[in-house]
């Protein structure tokens, strides 16, 4: 009886693993790796790579720059409505990408909430690279914020208090104590956000469109190419698999490398509602 | 000499912490059970907890004054606070930890605290006693005017504790700073402090020298904290100016203190001597009972007999040949029996 049950468990695991892994492997099996990467020289692929790189670097920088202090504030202050604020930050995680796209249009579209004002100021965001960055920020930053909040919460409170009594002003406490100790968790969060950003599709295609060389990122280019030139689409897919796989590995290993002394940070936040 | 003067009220979850205290160039220990508000006192002085009323002053500096709306942030109060678990920065070397407080005297402090050989090691890799020395060096690196120690010995095992306690005592003497230390252990307080304040439920029950606390505890709580045997009974005047106390189990004791009604007789373990049979000596109080346990404490032995704990030297116990389960008599003098109101 026990042996039969174990067999069921093993079979379920094997099935899940095979189903999840097979499509990924298939990308690399259809054509030889050499041929695959030669396809990346295709102008559509090159343009998409460039657009993805540019928009993601800008978005990631903005996420770190704004997200880190915001997460530090939320981790160290208890106030009424804090749980609500954190839930609001996490909302984009569960929103369908199409909803994110339409929401961004309703906000920044030319005749919409902020779009009118921005247009009057001479700024049109819709269907520009700025729109790609905004779409990425909207869907990816919650991954970083969530992880960063729990990384800062994992820093022992007495360490921050000790730094204050040793004469450190709040900004020095942040840079000398909190930031170095949370770095492992922050790095993991940044990598998660980057992985999500790199694959962004739904919100981008609705809000920024798919203009080659302007707003066509790698995932959009894969979609545009798959019925025109399947091998090129496949090559871009392979590239994203490799980059995403590397990021996942980094997320798993980073906190272990950065961990020092008594203060550790979890590689993943405990739960969405925490 | 500038003194630290506290007079504040801070509401805590279960009660209000209310304290008025002046600390000159001396060490004052605050003793009490956990949850009595001891750590909050230190946090309020350091600026990490904001009282709702009153003031914290050092000399002519005002660090906190609720009425005048003054509340200096921690970094502007000249306080060296040593945290309970030391709160050393795990990502910085011992030297960098000390430097965090101030760069001027780092080498001198590393030398003085015998941690120079650990300068490049991180705190995770050193022993509890060494960690405490690093924490003290770091706190002093800022050249504080006041030193605050939160349970400085509780993170240490019993073996290192007595040695570290002796070191700490020497060091506090050398620093000559107004010092407040907080502990739940009366023995530590008595060993380290010039004055001991007993804190219970947010209030200072008694503030006196350790010897005075032992000699005349204000109430059974203080007496219990100082390690005394507490025996509840009924007191009434007896012949010869003595007071006779009838304990709950019928045993009669005599004390030179005057009292009537509900009392607690306070007898210190070291005032009690042991014998196999009651001797015809000058001591008036004899309590017979079974030896329940024998525990060695350094070169002394604590013997539980009936309702009492006696402390005798190891050699005298050996001479008596007492073992748990045997019958013995505990003897102590009427002059060694304090009576405090049992209410």
Coordinates of C-alpha atoms in Angstrom, one line a residue:
Chain A
X1 CA 0.0 0.0 0.0
X2 CA 2.7 2.4 1.0
X3 CA 4.8 1.4 -2.0
X4 CA 1.8 2.0 -4.3
X5 CA 1.3 5.5 -2.9
X6 CA 4.9 6.4 -3.2
X7 CA 4.8 5.3 -6.9
X8 CA 1.8 7.7 -7.4
X9 CA 3.8 10.5 -5.9
X10 CA 6.8 9.8 -8.0
X11 CA 4.7 9.5 -11.1
X12 CA 3.0 12.9 -10.5
X13 CA 6.4 14.5 -9.9
X14 CA 7.8 13.0 -13.1
X15 CA 4.8 14.1 -15.1
X16 CA 4.9 17.7 -13.8
X17 CA 8.7 17.9 -14.5
X18 CA 8.4 16.5 -18.0
X19 CA 5.5 18.8 -18.9
X20 CA 7.3 21.9 -17.6
X21 CA 10.7 21.0 -19.0
X22 CA 9.8 19.6 -22.4
X23 CA 8.7 22.9 -24.2
X24 CA 11.9 24.6 -23.0
X25 CA 14.1 21.8 -24.2
X26 CA 12.1 21.7 -27.5
X27 CA 13.4 25.2 -28.3
X28 CA 16.9 23.9 -28.4
X29 CA 16.1 20.6 -30.1
X30 CA 14.5 21.8 -33.3
X31 CA 17.6 23.3 -34.9
X32 CA 21.3 23.2 -34.0
X33 CA 22.6 25.8 -31.5
X34 CA 24.9 27.2 -34.0
X35 CA 22.2 27.8 -36.5
X36 CA 19.9 29.1 -33.8
X37 CA 22.3 31.9 -32.7
X38 CA 23.2 32.8 -36.2
X39 CA 19.5 33.8 -36.5
X40 CA 20.1 36.5 -33.9
X41 CA 21.9 38.5 -36.5
X42 CA 18.6 39.1 -38.2
X43 CA 17.8 42.9 -38.1
X44 CA 14.4 42.3 -36.4
X45 CA 16.1 40.4 -33.6
X46 CA 18.9 42.9 -33.3
X47 CA 16.4 45.8 -33.0
X48 CA 14.3 43.9 -30.5
X49 CA 17.4 43.1 -28.4
X50 CA 18.4 46.7 -28.3
X51 CA 14.9 47.9 -27.4
X52 CA 14.6 45.3 -24.6
X53 CA 18.1 46.2 -23.3
X54 CA 17.5 49.9 -23.2
X55 CA 14.0 49.9 -21.7
X56 CA 14.9 47.2 -19.1
X57 CA 18.0 49.0 -17.9
X58 CA 16.1 52.3 -17.5
X59 CA 13.2 50.5 -15.8
X60 CA 15.4 48.5 -13.5
X61 CA 17.3 51.6 -12.5
X62 CA 14.1 53.4 -11.7
X63 CA 12.8 50.4 -9.7
X64 CA 15.9 50.3 -7.6
X65 CA 16.1 54.1 -7.1
X66 CA 12.5 54.5 -6.0
X67 CA 11.7 51.0 -4.7
X68 CA 14.6 50.7 -2.2
X69 CA 13.9 53.8 -0.1
X70 CA 10.1 53.0 -0.3
X71 CA 10.7 49.5 0.9
X72 CA 12.9 50.7 3.7
X73 CA 10.3 53.1 4.9
X74 CA 7.5 50.4 4.8
X75 CA 9.7 47.9 6.5
X76 CA 10.5 50.1 9.5
X77 CA 7.4 52.1 10.1
X78 CA 4.2 50.8 11.6
X79 CA 1.2 53.0 10.8
X80 CA -2.5 52.7 10.2
X81 CA -3.3 51.3 6.8
X82 CA 0.2 49.9 6.3
X83 CA -1.2 46.5 5.4
X84 CA -3.5 48.2 2.9
X85 CA -0.6 50.1 1.3
X86 CA 1.4 46.9 1.0
X87 CA -1.5 45.1 -0.5
X88 CA -2.0 47.9 -3.0
X89 CA 1.7 47.6 -4.0
X90 CA 1.1 43.9 -4.6
X91 CA -2.0 44.3 -6.7
X92 CA -0.2 44.5 -10.1
X93 CA 1.2 41.0 -9.3
X94 CA -2.3 39.5 -9.6
X95 CA -3.7 41.7 -12.4
X96 CA -4.0 40.2 -15.8
X97 CA -1.4 41.9 -18.1
X98 CA -4.2 43.0 -20.5
X99 CA -5.8 44.9 -17.5
X100 CA -2.5 46.5 -16.8
X101 CA -2.3 47.6 -20.4
X102 CA -5.8 49.1 -20.5
X103 CA -5.2 50.7 -17.0
X104 CA -2.0 52.4 -18.3
X105 CA -3.8 53.6 -21.4
X106 CA -6.6 55.0 -19.2
X107 CA -4.0 56.9 -17.2
X108 CA -1.5 58.1 -19.7
X109 CA -3.5 57.9 -23.0
X110 CA -3.7 61.3 -24.8
X111 CA -7.3 62.0 -23.8
X112 CA -7.2 60.2 -20.4
X113 CA -6.5 60.9 -16.7
X114 CA -2.9 62.4 -16.9
X115 CA -2.4 62.1 -20.7
X116 CA -4.3 65.3 -21.4
X117 CA -2.1 67.3 -19.0
X118 CA 1.1 65.7 -20.3
X119 CA 0.0 66.3 -23.9
X120 CA -0.6 70.0 -23.1
X121 CA 3.0 70.0 -21.7
X122 CA 4.2 68.6 -25.0
X123 CA 4.7 65.1 -23.7
X124 CA 3.1 62.2 -25.5
X125 CA 3.8 58.8 -23.9
X126 CA 1.6 56.4 -25.8
X127 CA 3.5 54.2 -28.3
X128 CA 6.9 55.5 -27.3
X129 CA 9.8 53.8 -25.5
X130 CA 8.7 55.7 -22.4
X131 CA 5.5 53.7 -22.6
X132 CA 7.5 50.4 -22.7
X133 CA 9.3 51.5 -19.6
X134 CA 6.1 52.5 -17.8
X135 CA 4.5 49.1 -18.7
X136 CA 7.6 47.3 -17.3
X137 CA 7.6 49.4 -14.1
X138 CA 4.0 48.7 -13.5
X139 CA 4.2 44.9 -13.8
X140 CA 7.7 44.3 -12.5
X141 CA 8.3 46.8 -9.6
X142 CA 6.0 44.9 -7.2
X143 CA 8.3 41.9 -7.4
X144 CA 11.2 44.1 -6.2
X145 CA 9.2 46.0 -3.6
X146 CA 7.8 42.9 -1.9
X147 CA 11.2 41.2 -1.7
X148 CA 12.9 44.4 -0.6
X149 CA 10.4 45.0 2.2
X150 CA 11.0 41.5 3.6
X151 CA 14.8 41.9 3.2
X152 CA 14.7 45.1 5.3
X153 CA 12.4 43.6 7.8
X154 CA 14.9 40.8 8.3
X155 CA 17.6 43.2 9.5
X156 CA 17.6 43.0 13.3
X157 CA 16.0 46.2 14.7
X158 CA 18.6 46.5 17.6
X159 CA 21.3 46.9 14.9
X160 CA 19.6 50.0 13.6
X161 CA 19.0 51.3 17.1
X162 CA 22.6 50.7 18.0
X163 CA 23.8 52.6 15.0
X164 CA 21.6 55.6 16.1
X165 CA 23.0 55.6 19.6
X166 CA 26.5 55.4 18.1
X167 CA 25.9 58.8 16.6
X168 CA 24.7 57.8 13.1
X169 CA 22.1 60.0 11.5
X170 CA 19.2 58.1 9.8
X171 CA 20.7 58.3 6.3
X172 CA 24.0 56.9 7.6
X173 CA 22.1 54.1 9.4
X174 CA 20.5 53.2 6.0
X175 CA 23.7 53.2 4.0
X176 CA 26.1 51.7 6.5
X177 CA 23.9 49.1 8.3
X178 CA 20.5 48.4 6.7
X179 CA 21.6 48.4 3.0
X180 CA 24.6 46.1 3.4
X181 CA 22.7 43.7 5.5
X182 CA 19.7 43.6 3.2
X183 CA 21.8 43.4 0.0
X184 CA 21.3 39.7 -0.6
X185 CA 17.5 40.0 -0.4
X186 CA 17.5 43.2 -2.5
X187 CA 19.6 41.5 -5.2
X188 CA 17.2 38.6 -5.3
X189 CA 14.3 41.0 -5.6
X190 CA 16.0 43.0 -8.3
X191 CA 16.7 39.8 -10.3
X192 CA 13.1 38.6 -10.0
X193 CA 11.8 42.0 -11.2
X194 CA 14.3 42.0 -14.1
X195 CA 13.2 38.5 -15.1
X196 CA 9.5 39.6 -15.1
X197 CA 10.4 42.8 -16.9
X198 CA 12.3 41.1 -19.6
X199 CA 9.3 38.8 -20.5
X200 CA 6.7 41.7 -20.3
X201 CA 4.3 41.3 -23.2
X202 CA 0.6 42.0 -22.6
X203 CA 0.7 45.5 -21.0
X204 CA 3.4 46.6 -23.5
X205 CA 1.6 45.5 -26.6
X206 CA -1.5 47.3 -25.5
X207 CA 0.0 50.5 -24.1
X208 CA 3.2 50.8 -26.3
X209 CA 2.4 48.9 -29.4
X210 CA 4.9 46.8 -31.3
X211 CA 6.8 49.2 -33.5
X212 CA 10.1 47.7 -34.7
X213 CA 13.1 49.5 -33.3
X214 CA 11.0 51.7 -31.0
X215 CA 8.7 49.6 -28.8
X216 CA 9.1 46.1 -30.1
X217 CA 10.9 44.2 -27.3
X218 CA 12.1 40.6 -27.6
X219 CA 8.8 39.0 -26.5
X220 CA 6.8 41.2 -28.9
X221 CA 9.3 40.4 -31.7
X222 CA 8.9 36.7 -31.1
X223 CA 5.1 37.1 -31.4
X224 CA 5.6 39.2 -34.6
X225 CA 8.0 36.8 -36.2
X226 CA 6.6 33.4 -35.4
X227 CA 4.5 33.1 -38.5
X228 CA 7.0 34.9 -40.7
X229 CA 10.3 33.4 -39.7
X230 CA 9.9 30.7 -37.1
X231 CA 13.7 30.1 -36.6
X232 CA 14.3 33.8 -35.8
X233 CA 11.5 33.6 -33.3
X234 CA 12.9 30.5 -31.9
X235 CA 16.4 32.0 -31.6
X236 CA 15.0 35.0 -29.6
X237 CA 13.1 32.5 -27.4
X238 CA 16.3 30.6 -26.7
X239 CA 18.1 33.8 -25.7
X240 CA 15.3 34.6 -23.3
X241 CA 15.4 31.1 -21.8
X242 CA 19.1 31.4 -21.2
X243 CA 18.9 34.9 -19.6
X244 CA 15.9 33.9 -17.5
X245 CA 17.5 30.7 -16.4
X246 CA 20.6 32.5 -15.3
X247 CA 18.6 35.0 -13.4
X248 CA 16.6 32.3 -11.6
X249 CA 19.9 30.7 -10.6
X250 CA 21.2 34.0 -9.3
X251 CA 18.1 34.6 -7.3
X252 CA 18.6 31.2 -5.6
X253 CA 22.3 31.6 -4.9
X254 CA 22.6 35.3 -4.2
X255 CA 21.1 35.4 -0.7
X256 CA 23.3 32.4 0.2
X257 CA 26.4 34.2 -1.0
X258 CA 25.5 37.5 0.7
X259 CA 24.4 36.1 4.0
X260 CA 26.7 37.2 6.8
X261 CA 26.6 36.8 10.6
X262 CA 23.2 36.6 12.3
X263 CA 21.2 38.6 9.9
X264 CA 19.9 36.6 7.0
X265 CA 17.3 37.3 4.3
X266 CA 14.9 34.9 2.7
X267 CA 15.3 34.3 -1.0
X268 CA 11.6 34.6 -1.4
X269 CA 9.0 36.6 0.5
X270 CA 7.0 34.3 2.7
X271 CA 3.6 35.0 1.2
X272 CA 1.8 37.6 -0.9
X273 CA -0.4 38.8 1.9
X274 CA 2.3 39.2 4.5
Chain B
X1 CA 30.4 66.5 38.1
X2 CA 27.4 66.4 35.8
X3 CA 24.7 64.0 36.7
X4 CA 22.0 62.3 34.7
X5 CA 18.6 63.2 35.9
X6 CA 15.5 61.3 34.9
X7 CA 11.9 62.1 35.8
X8 CA 9.4 60.7 33.4
X9 CA 6.3 58.7 32.7
X10 CA 6.1 56.3 29.8
X11 CA 2.9 54.2 29.3
X12 CA 3.7 50.6 28.5
X13 CA 1.2 47.9 27.5
X14 CA 0.3 46.6 31.0
X15 CA 1.3 49.6 33.2
X16 CA 2.9 53.0 33.3
X17 CA 6.6 53.2 33.7
X18 CA 7.2 56.0 36.2
X19 CA 10.7 56.8 37.3
X20 CA 12.6 59.6 39.1
X21 CA 16.3 59.0 39.4
X22 CA 19.6 60.9 39.7
X23 CA 22.8 59.2 38.7
X24 CA 26.1 60.8 39.4
X25 CA 29.5 59.3 38.8
X26 CA 28.4 55.9 40.0
X27 CA 26.9 52.7 38.8
X28 CA 23.2 52.2 39.4
X29 CA 21.6 48.9 38.7
X30 CA 17.9 48.5 38.0
X31 CA 16.8 45.1 39.0
X32 CA 13.4 43.5 38.4
X33 CA 11.6 40.7 36.7
X34 CA 11.4 40.7 32.9
X35 CA 8.6 43.0 31.7
X36 CA 9.1 45.4 34.6
X37 CA 10.1 48.2 32.2
X38 CA 13.9 48.0 32.8
X39 CA 14.9 48.1 29.1
X40 CA 12.4 50.9 28.4
X41 CA 14.2 53.1 31.0
X42 CA 17.5 52.7 29.0
X43 CA 15.7 53.3 25.6
X44 CA 14.0 56.4 27.0
X45 CA 17.4 57.8 28.1
X46 CA 19.0 56.9 24.7
X47 CA 16.2 58.5 22.8
X48 CA 14.8 55.3 21.3
X49 CA 11.6 55.5 23.3
X50 CA 9.6 58.6 23.8
X51 CA 8.1 59.1 27.3
X52 CA 4.7 60.8 27.4
X53 CA 5.6 63.1 30.3
X54 CA 8.6 64.4 32.2
X55 CA 12.3 65.0 31.3
X56 CA 15.7 63.5 30.8
X57 CA 18.6 65.8 31.5
X58 CA 22.4 65.5 31.7
X59 CA 24.1 68.3 33.6
X60 CA 22.6 71.5 32.0
X61 CA 21.7 69.7 28.8
X62 CA 18.1 68.8 28.2
X63 CA 17.7 65.7 26.1
X64 CA 14.0 65.3 26.6
X65 CA 11.4 67.6 28.0
X66 CA 7.8 66.9 27.2
X67 CA 6.5 70.3 28.4
X68 CA 9.0 72.3 26.3
X69 CA 8.7 69.9 23.3
X70 CA 12.4 68.9 23.4
X71 CA 13.2 65.5 22.2
X72 CA 16.8 65.1 20.9
X73 CA 17.3 62.2 18.5
X74 CA 19.6 59.4 19.7
X75 CA 22.6 60.5 17.7
X76 CA 22.5 63.9 19.5
X77 CA 22.5 62.4 23.0
X78 CA 25.9 61.5 24.4
X79 CA 25.0 58.0 25.4
X80 CA 26.9 54.7 25.1
X81 CA 24.3 51.9 25.1
X82 CA 25.4 48.3 25.2
X83 CA 22.5 46.1 23.9
X84 CA 21.4 42.9 25.5
X85 CA 22.6 40.7 22.6
X86 CA 25.3 43.3 22.0
X87 CA 23.9 44.2 18.5
X88 CA 27.3 44.1 16.8
X89 CA 27.2 44.8 13.1
X90 CA 27.6 41.3 11.6
X91 CA 28.9 42.6 8.3
X92 CA 31.7 44.7 9.8
X93 CA 35.0 43.6 11.4
X94 CA 35.6 44.2 15.1
X95 CA 37.7 47.2 14.2
X96 CA 35.0 48.7 11.9
X97 CA 32.4 48.0 14.6
X98 CA 34.4 50.1 17.1
X99 CA 35.1 52.7 14.5
X100 CA 31.4 53.1 13.9
X101 CA 31.2 54.9 17.3
X102 CA 34.2 57.2 16.7
X103 CA 37.6 57.0 15.0
X104 CA 39.8 58.8 17.5
X105 CA 40.6 56.2 20.1
X106 CA 40.0 53.0 18.2
X107 CA 43.5 51.5 18.7
X108 CA 43.6 52.5 22.4
X109 CA 40.2 50.9 22.9
X110 CA 41.1 47.7 21.0
X111 CA 44.2 47.4 23.2
X112 CA 42.5 48.2 26.4
X113 CA 39.7 45.7 25.9
X114 CA 42.2 43.0 24.7
X115 CA 40.5 42.6 21.3
X116 CA 43.3 44.0 19.2
X117 CA 44.1 40.5 17.9
X118 CA 40.5 40.2 16.7
X119 CA 40.5 43.6 14.9
X120 CA 39.9 42.0 11.4
X121 CA 37.5 39.3 12.5
X122 CA 33.8 39.6 12.2
X123 CA 31.7 39.3 15.3
X124 CA 30.1 36.0 14.3
X125 CA 33.4 34.3 14.8
X126 CA 34.2 35.4 18.4
X127 CA 33.1 34.2 21.8
X128 CA 30.4 35.8 24.0
X129 CA 32.8 37.4 26.4
X130 CA 34.8 38.9 23.5
X131 CA 31.6 40.2 21.9
X132 CA 30.8 42.0 25.1
X133 CA 34.2 43.6 25.1
X134 CA 33.7 44.7 21.5
X135 CA 30.3 46.1 22.4
X136 CA 31.7 48.1 25.3
X137 CA 34.6 49.4 23.2
X138 CA 32.2 50.5 20.5
X139 CA 30.0 52.2 23.0
X140 CA 32.9 54.0 24.6
X141 CA 34.4 55.0 21.2
X142 CA 31.9 57.8 21.0
X143 CA 33.2 59.2 24.3
X144 CA 29.8 59.1 25.9
X145 CA 28.9 61.0 29.0
X146 CA 26.5 58.3 30.2
X147 CA 26.9 54.5 29.9
X148 CA 23.9 52.3 29.7
X149 CA 24.1 48.5 29.9
X150 CA 21.1 46.3 29.1
X151 CA 21.5 42.8 30.7
X152 CA 25.2 42.9 30.1
X153 CA 25.7 39.3 31.4
X154 CA 22.6 37.5 30.3
X155 CA 24.0 36.4 26.9
X156 CA 26.9 34.6 28.6
X157 CA 27.0 31.1 29.9
X158 CA 27.5 30.5 33.6
X159 CA 31.1 29.5 33.2
X160 CA 32.3 32.8 31.6
X161 CA 29.8 34.9 33.5
X162 CA 31.7 35.3 36.8
X163 CA 35.0 36.2 35.0
X164 CA 33.3 38.7 32.7
X165 CA 31.5 40.1 35.7
X166 CA 34.7 40.8 37.5
X167 CA 36.2 42.4 34.3
X168 CA 33.1 44.5 33.9
X169 CA 33.3 45.7 37.5
X170 CA 36.9 46.8 37.1
X171 CA 36.1 48.5 33.8
X172 CA 33.1 50.5 35.2
X173 CA 35.3 51.7 38.0
X174 CA 37.9 52.8 35.4
X175 CA 35.4 54.6 33.2
X176 CA 34.0 56.7 36.1
X177 CA 30.9 57.5 34.0
X178 CA 27.3 57.8 35.2
X179 CA 26.2 54.3 34.5
X180 CA 22.9 52.6 34.6
X181 CA 22.7 48.9 34.1
X182 CA 19.7 46.7 33.9
X183 CA 19.6 43.1 35.0
X184 CA 17.1 40.5 36.4
X185 CA 19.8 39.0 38.6
X186 CA 20.3 40.6 42.0
X187 CA 23.7 39.0 42.4
X188 CA 25.0 40.7 39.2
X189 CA 23.5 44.0 40.4
X190 CA 25.1 43.7 43.8
X191 CA 28.5 42.8 42.3
X192 CA 28.5 45.7 39.8
X193 CA 26.6 48.6 41.2
X194 CA 27.0 51.2 43.9
X195 CA 23.3 51.5 44.3
X196 CA 20.5 49.1 43.3
X197 CA 17.0 50.1 42.4
X198 CA 14.3 47.5 42.4
X199 CA 11.8 48.0 39.6
X200 CA 8.4 46.2 39.7
X201 CA 5.5 46.9 37.3
X202 CA 7.1 50.2 36.2
X203 CA 7.8 51.6 39.7
X204 CA 10.9 52.0 41.7
X205 CA 10.1 50.0 44.8
X206 CA 13.4 50.6 46.6
X207 CA 16.7 52.3 45.8
X208 CA 19.6 51.6 48.1
X209 CA 23.1 50.1 48.4
X210 CA 23.1 46.3 47.8
X211 CA 24.0 45.8 51.5
X212 CA 21.1 48.0 52.6
X213 CA 18.7 46.1 50.3
X214 CA 19.7 42.8 51.9
X215 CA 19.6 44.2 55.4
X216 CA 16.3 46.0 55.2
X217 CA 14.2 45.0 52.2
X218 CA 11.2 47.2 51.8
X219 CA 8.8 44.4 51.1
X220 CA 8.7 40.6 50.4
X221 CA 9.3 41.2 46.7
X222 CA 12.6 43.0 47.3
X223 CA 13.5 40.4 49.9
X224 CA 12.8 37.6 47.4
X225 CA 14.8 39.3 44.7
X226 CA 17.8 39.5 46.9
X227 CA 17.7 35.7 47.3
X228 CA 16.3 35.5 50.8
X229 CA 14.1 32.7 52.2
X230 CA 10.6 34.0 52.6
X231 CA 8.5 32.4 55.4
X232 CA 4.9 33.5 55.7
X233 CA 3.4 33.5 59.2
X234 CA 1.6 35.3 62.0
X235 CA 3.6 37.5 64.3
X236 CA 2.9 38.4 68.0
X237 CA 5.0 40.0 70.7
X238 CA 6.8 37.5 72.9
X239 CA 8.9 37.7 76.1
X240 CA 12.3 39.5 76.1
X241 CA 11.3 42.0 73.5
X242 CA 11.3 39.4 70.8
X243 CA 8.6 38.7 68.3
X244 CA 7.3 35.2 67.8
X245 CA 6.2 34.1 64.3
X246 CA 4.1 31.0 63.9
X247 CA 4.6 29.7 60.4
X248 CA 1.8 28.0 58.4
X249 CA 3.1 24.6 59.2
X250 CA 3.2 25.4 63.0
X251 CA 6.9 25.9 63.3
X252 CA 7.8 28.9 65.6
X253 CA 10.5 31.4 64.8
X254 CA 11.8 34.4 66.8
X255 CA 12.9 37.7 65.5
X256 CA 14.3 40.9 67.1
X257 CA 12.1 43.0 64.7
X258 CA 8.8 44.2 66.0
X259 CA 5.7 43.2 64.2
X260 CA 2.2 41.8 64.7
X261 CA -0.2 40.0 62.3
X262 CA 0.6 38.8 58.8
X263 CA 4.3 38.9 58.2
X264 CA 7.0 37.5 56.1
X265 CA 10.1 36.3 57.9
X266 CA 13.2 37.0 55.7
X267 CA 16.2 34.8 56.3
X268 CA 19.3 34.8 54.1
X269 CA 20.8 31.4 53.1
X270 CA 24.2 32.4 54.5
X271 CA 22.7 33.1 57.9
X272 CA 21.6 29.5 58.3
X273 CA 23.8 26.8 59.6
X274 CA 23.1 23.1 59.4
X275 CA 23.4 20.2 61.8
X276 CA 22.2 16.6 62.1
X277 CA 20.5 17.3 65.5
X278 CA 19.4 20.6 67.1
X279 CA 22.4 21.9 69.1
X280 CA 22.1 23.7 72.4
X281 CA 23.6 27.0 71.1
X282 CA 22.6 30.6 71.3
X283 CA 20.5 30.5 68.1
X284 CA 16.8 30.6 68.8
X285 CA 15.5 29.3 65.6
X286 CA 15.6 25.6 64.6
X287 CA 13.8 24.2 61.6
X288 CA 13.9 20.4 61.2
X289 CA 13.3 18.8 57.9
X290 CA 14.4 16.5 55.2
X291 CA 17.3 17.5 52.9
X292 CA 15.6 17.9 49.5
X293 CA 18.5 18.9 47.3
X294 CA 22.2 19.8 47.4
X295 CA 23.6 22.1 44.7
X296 CA 27.1 23.3 44.4
X297 CA 27.6 27.0 43.6
X298 CA 31.3 27.7 43.3
X299 CA 33.0 26.8 46.5
X300 CA 29.7 26.9 48.4
X301 CA 26.8 24.5 48.5
X302 CA 23.1 25.3 48.5
X303 CA 21.1 22.9 50.6
X304 CA 17.3 22.8 50.5
X305 CA 15.9 21.7 53.8
X306 CA 12.2 21.8 54.5
X307 CA 11.0 25.3 53.4
X308 CA 14.5 26.8 53.6
X309 CA 17.6 27.1 51.5
X310 CA 20.9 27.2 53.4
X311 CA 24.2 28.1 52.0
X312 CA 27.3 26.5 53.6
X313 CA 30.8 25.8 52.6
X314 CA 31.5 22.6 50.7
X315 CA 33.9 21.4 53.4
X316 CA 31.4 21.8 56.3
X317 CA 28.8 19.9 54.3
X318 CA 31.4 17.1 53.8
X319 CA 32.1 17.1 57.5
X320 CA 28.4 16.6 58.2
X321 CA 28.1 13.9 55.5
X322 CA 24.5 15.0 54.6
X323 CA 22.8 13.6 51.7
X324 CA 19.3 14.2 50.1
X325 CA 16.6 12.3 51.9
X326 CA 18.3 12.5 55.3
X327 CA 17.0 14.4 58.3
X328 CA 18.7 17.6 59.4
X329 CA 18.2 20.8 61.4
X330 CA 18.6 24.3 60.1
X331 CA 19.6 26.9 62.7
X332 CA 19.6 30.6 62.5
X333 CA 19.6 33.5 65.0
X334 CA 16.7 35.8 65.8
X335 CA 19.0 38.7 64.9
X336 CA 19.3 37.2 61.4
X337 CA 15.5 37.0 60.9
X338 CA 14.0 40.1 59.4
X339 CA 10.3 40.7 59.5
X340 CA 8.5 42.6 56.7
X341 CA 4.8 43.2 56.4
X342 CA 3.3 40.4 54.5
X343 CA 0.6 42.4 52.8

